[in-house]
């Protein structure tokens, strides 16, 4: 089945550790996004990418890094510089070729600092 | 820079009643999206609105777009408990997808 797969679903991070969240899509989508959602809040844009080997910072990029080496993959690393990383992380993708295409989301990853 | 605001933030409504959620955006948006989120879950796509005057309907939900007023609405007709969720609108500008604050809808008997 086509879709967006995020892993792991649940992740615990110790203080000072870097962790990487995986996002893979087999929809042949060009654009991919990462969002952070805190409890009871909206979605805030971390990074986005429109093509391979290119990405842009969103509104809250500090303490995060990404790569886009393959069209299908857009991993997010939460670095130790991110002081309050506990949140729900959502990855999304869409095709830019058709204006009416929706933007699809993965199931999300819960990150907790212990 | 695109900013998206929704109101109300919280909506408690009785089954069978009608209500509208409003989504205002600050600058040009290439398209307007509506999503539903259930507690602890990801986002489910409801509508994509592309042009001025666009109207889409699915069941008890109807979305519309007025690009001149920079306003989109999500109208709920004869609400049922299954519609209880948080609803988000989002705008797209220069490839950035920006979400509103969300409207938490609670439908009670």
Coordinates of C-alpha atoms in Angstrom, one line a residue:
Chain A
X1 CA 0.0 0.0 0.0
X2 CA 1.2 3.5 -0.7
X3 CA 1.6 5.9 2.2
X4 CA 3.9 7.6 4.6
X5 CA 5.6 5.6 7.3
X6 CA 7.0 7.2 10.4
X7 CA 9.2 5.3 12.9
X8 CA 9.5 4.7 15.7
X9 CA 6.0 5.4 17.0
X10 CA 7.3 6.0 20.6
X11 CA 10.8 7.1 21.5
X12 CA 12.5 8.1 24.8
X13 CA 15.5 10.3 24.8
X14 CA 18.0 10.9 27.6
X15 CA 19.3 14.4 28.2
X16 CA 22.1 15.3 25.9
X17 CA 21.3 12.6 23.3
X18 CA 20.6 13.1 19.6
X19 CA 17.7 11.0 18.2
X20 CA 16.6 10.5 14.6
X21 CA 13.0 10.1 13.5
X22 CA 12.4 8.3 10.3
X23 CA 9.9 9.4 7.6
X24 CA 9.6 7.3 4.4
X25 CA 7.0 7.7 1.6
X26 CA 6.3 5.6 -1.5
X27 CA 3.9 8.0 -3.1
X28 CA 6.5 9.6 -5.4
X29 CA 5.9 12.9 -3.7
X30 CA 8.3 15.8 -4.2
X31 CA 7.5 17.9 -1.1
X32 CA 8.0 16.7 2.5
X33 CA 7.4 18.4 5.8
X34 CA 8.1 18.0 9.5
X35 CA 5.9 19.4 12.2
X36 CA 5.9 19.5 16.0
X37 CA 2.7 19.4 18.0
X38 CA 2.7 20.0 21.7
X39 CA -0.3 18.8 23.8
X40 CA -3.5 20.7 23.1
X41 CA -1.7 22.9 20.6
X42 CA -1.5 23.4 16.8
X43 CA 1.2 22.2 14.4
X44 CA 4.4 24.2 14.0
X45 CA 6.7 23.8 11.0
X46 CA 10.2 22.6 11.6
X47 CA 11.7 21.9 8.2
X48 CA 10.4 21.4 4.7
X49 CA 11.9 20.1 1.4
X50 CA 10.7 20.5 -2.2
X51 CA 13.4 18.5 -4.0
X52 CA 16.2 16.1 -3.2
X53 CA 19.3 17.6 -1.6
X54 CA 17.4 20.8 -0.7
X55 CA 15.5 21.9 2.3
X56 CA 14.4 25.0 4.2
X57 CA 14.0 26.0 7.8
X58 CA 10.5 26.4 9.1
X59 CA 9.4 28.5 12.1
X60 CA 11.1 26.4 14.8
X61 CA 14.2 24.8 13.2
X62 CA 16.6 25.5 16.1
X63 CA 17.8 22.3 17.7
X64 CA 16.7 20.2 14.7
X65 CA 18.4 19.0 11.5
X66 CA 17.2 17.1 8.4
X67 CA 18.5 15.6 5.2
X68 CA 17.0 14.8 1.9
X69 CA 19.3 12.4 0.1
X70 CA 16.5 10.4 -1.4
X71 CA 13.2 11.5 -2.7
X72 CA 11.4 8.9 -0.5
X73 CA 13.1 9.8 2.8
X74 CA 13.2 12.8 5.0
X75 CA 14.7 12.0 8.4
X76 CA 14.6 14.4 11.3
X77 CA 17.3 14.6 14.0
X78 CA 16.4 16.1 17.3
X79 CA 19.7 17.3 18.7
X80 CA 20.8 17.9 22.2
X81 CA 20.5 21.6 21.5
X82 CA 16.7 21.2 21.5
X83 CA 16.0 21.8 25.2
X84 CA 12.4 20.8 25.3
X85 CA 11.9 18.1 22.7
X86 CA 9.0 16.3 24.3
X87 CA 6.2 16.4 21.7
X88 CA 4.3 14.6 18.9
X89 CA 6.2 14.8 15.6
X90 CA 4.4 14.6 12.3
X91 CA 5.8 14.1 8.8
X92 CA 3.8 15.0 5.7
X93 CA 4.2 14.8 1.9
X94 CA 2.5 16.0 -1.3
X95 CA 3.0 16.1 -5.0
X96 CA 3.6 19.5 -6.5
X97 CA 2.6 18.4 -10.0
X98 CA -1.2 18.6 -9.3
X99 CA -2.7 21.7 -7.7
X100 CA -5.5 19.8 -6.1
X101 CA -3.4 17.2 -4.4
X102 CA -3.9 17.0 -0.7
X103 CA -1.1 16.7 1.8
X104 CA -0.8 13.4 3.5
X105 CA 0.4 12.8 7.0
X106 CA 2.2 9.9 8.6
X107 CA 0.9 8.3 11.9
X108 CA 3.3 10.4 14.0
X109 CA 6.1 9.8 16.5
X110 CA 5.9 10.5 20.2
X111 CA 9.2 11.7 21.7
X112 CA 9.7 11.9 25.4
X113 CA 12.7 13.1 27.3
X114 CA 13.5 11.0 30.4
Chain B
X1 CA 4.6 35.8 6.0
X2 CA 1.5 33.7 6.1
X3 CA -0.4 33.6 9.4
X4 CA -3.6 31.5 9.9
X5 CA -6.1 32.1 12.6
X6 CA -9.1 30.0 13.5
X7 CA -12.1 30.8 15.7
X8 CA -13.5 29.7 17.9
X9 CA -10.8 27.7 19.6
X10 CA -13.3 25.6 21.4
X11 CA -16.8 24.7 20.4
X12 CA -19.3 22.8 22.4
X13 CA -22.5 22.1 20.5
X14 CA -25.6 20.0 20.9
X15 CA -26.4 17.2 18.5
X16 CA -28.6 18.3 15.7
X17 CA -27.4 21.9 15.7
X18 CA -25.5 23.8 13.0
X19 CA -22.3 25.8 13.4
X20 CA -19.5 27.3 11.5
X21 CA -15.7 27.4 12.1
X22 CA -13.8 30.4 10.6
X23 CA -10.3 30.4 9.2
X24 CA -8.7 33.8 8.4
X25 CA -5.3 34.0 6.7
X26 CA -3.0 37.0 6.4
X27 CA -1.7 36.9 2.9
X28 CA -2.0 35.1 -0.3
X29 CA -2.5 31.4 0.1
X30 CA -2.2 29.1 -3.0
X31 CA -4.7 26.8 -1.5
X32 CA -6.6 26.1 1.7
X33 CA -6.8 22.8 3.5
X34 CA -9.0 21.4 6.2
X35 CA -8.0 18.5 8.5
X36 CA -9.5 16.6 11.3
X37 CA -7.5 15.2 14.2
X38 CA -8.8 12.7 16.8
X39 CA -7.0 12.7 20.2
X40 CA -3.6 11.0 20.1
X41 CA -3.9 10.5 16.3
X42 CA -2.5 12.0 13.1
X43 CA -4.3 14.3 10.8
X44 CA -7.0 13.2 8.4
X45 CA -7.5 15.2 5.2
X46 CA -11.0 16.6 4.8
X47 CA -10.9 19.2 2.0
X48 CA -8.6 21.0 -0.4
X49 CA -9.9 24.4 -1.7
X50 CA -8.1 25.9 -4.7
X51 CA -9.9 28.9 -5.9
X52 CA -12.2 31.8 -4.9
X53 CA -15.7 30.6 -4.4
X54 CA -14.8 26.9 -4.1
X55 CA -17.2 24.9 -2.1
X56 CA -16.8 21.3 -1.1
X57 CA -19.1 19.0 0.9
X58 CA -18.7 15.7 2.5
X59 CA -21.5 14.4 4.7
X60 CA -22.4 16.9 7.3
X61 CA -19.3 19.1 6.6
X62 CA -19.1 21.8 4.0
X63 CA -16.0 24.0 3.3
X64 CA -15.9 27.2 1.3
X65 CA -13.2 29.7 0.3
X66 CA -13.3 33.4 -0.2
X67 CA -9.9 34.5 -1.4
X68 CA -10.8 38.2 -1.5
X69 CA -11.8 38.2 2.2
X70 CA -9.0 35.7 2.9
X71 CA -11.5 33.6 4.7
X72 CA -12.4 29.9 4.7
X73 CA -15.3 28.4 6.6
X74 CA -16.2 24.9 7.7
X75 CA -19.9 24.5 8.2
X76 CA -21.3 21.7 10.3
X77 CA -24.8 20.6 9.7
X78 CA -26.9 18.7 12.2
X79 CA -23.9 17.8 14.3
X80 CA -23.5 14.2 15.6
X81 CA -21.2 12.9 18.3
X82 CA -18.9 11.3 15.8
X83 CA -17.9 14.7 14.6
X84 CA -16.2 15.5 18.0
X85 CA -12.5 16.1 17.1
X86 CA -10.1 19.0 16.6
X87 CA -10.3 20.7 13.2
X88 CA -7.4 22.5 11.6
X89 CA -7.2 24.7 8.5
X90 CA -3.9 25.3 6.8
X91 CA -2.7 27.7 4.1
X92 CA 0.1 27.2 1.5
X93 CA 2.4 30.1 0.6
X94 CA 5.8 29.8 -1.1
X95 CA 5.8 26.1 -0.4
X96 CA 5.3 26.6 3.4
X97 CA 2.2 24.9 4.8
X98 CA 1.1 26.9 7.9
X99 CA -1.6 25.6 10.2
X100 CA -4.2 27.5 12.2
X101 CA -4.5 27.0 16.0
X102 CA -7.2 24.4 15.6
X103 CA -10.9 24.3 16.8
X104 CA -11.7 21.7 19.4
X105 CA -15.3 20.5 18.7
X106 CA -17.3 18.7 21.3
X107 CA -20.8 17.4 20.4
X108 CA -23.0 16.4 23.2
X109 CA -26.5 14.8 23.2

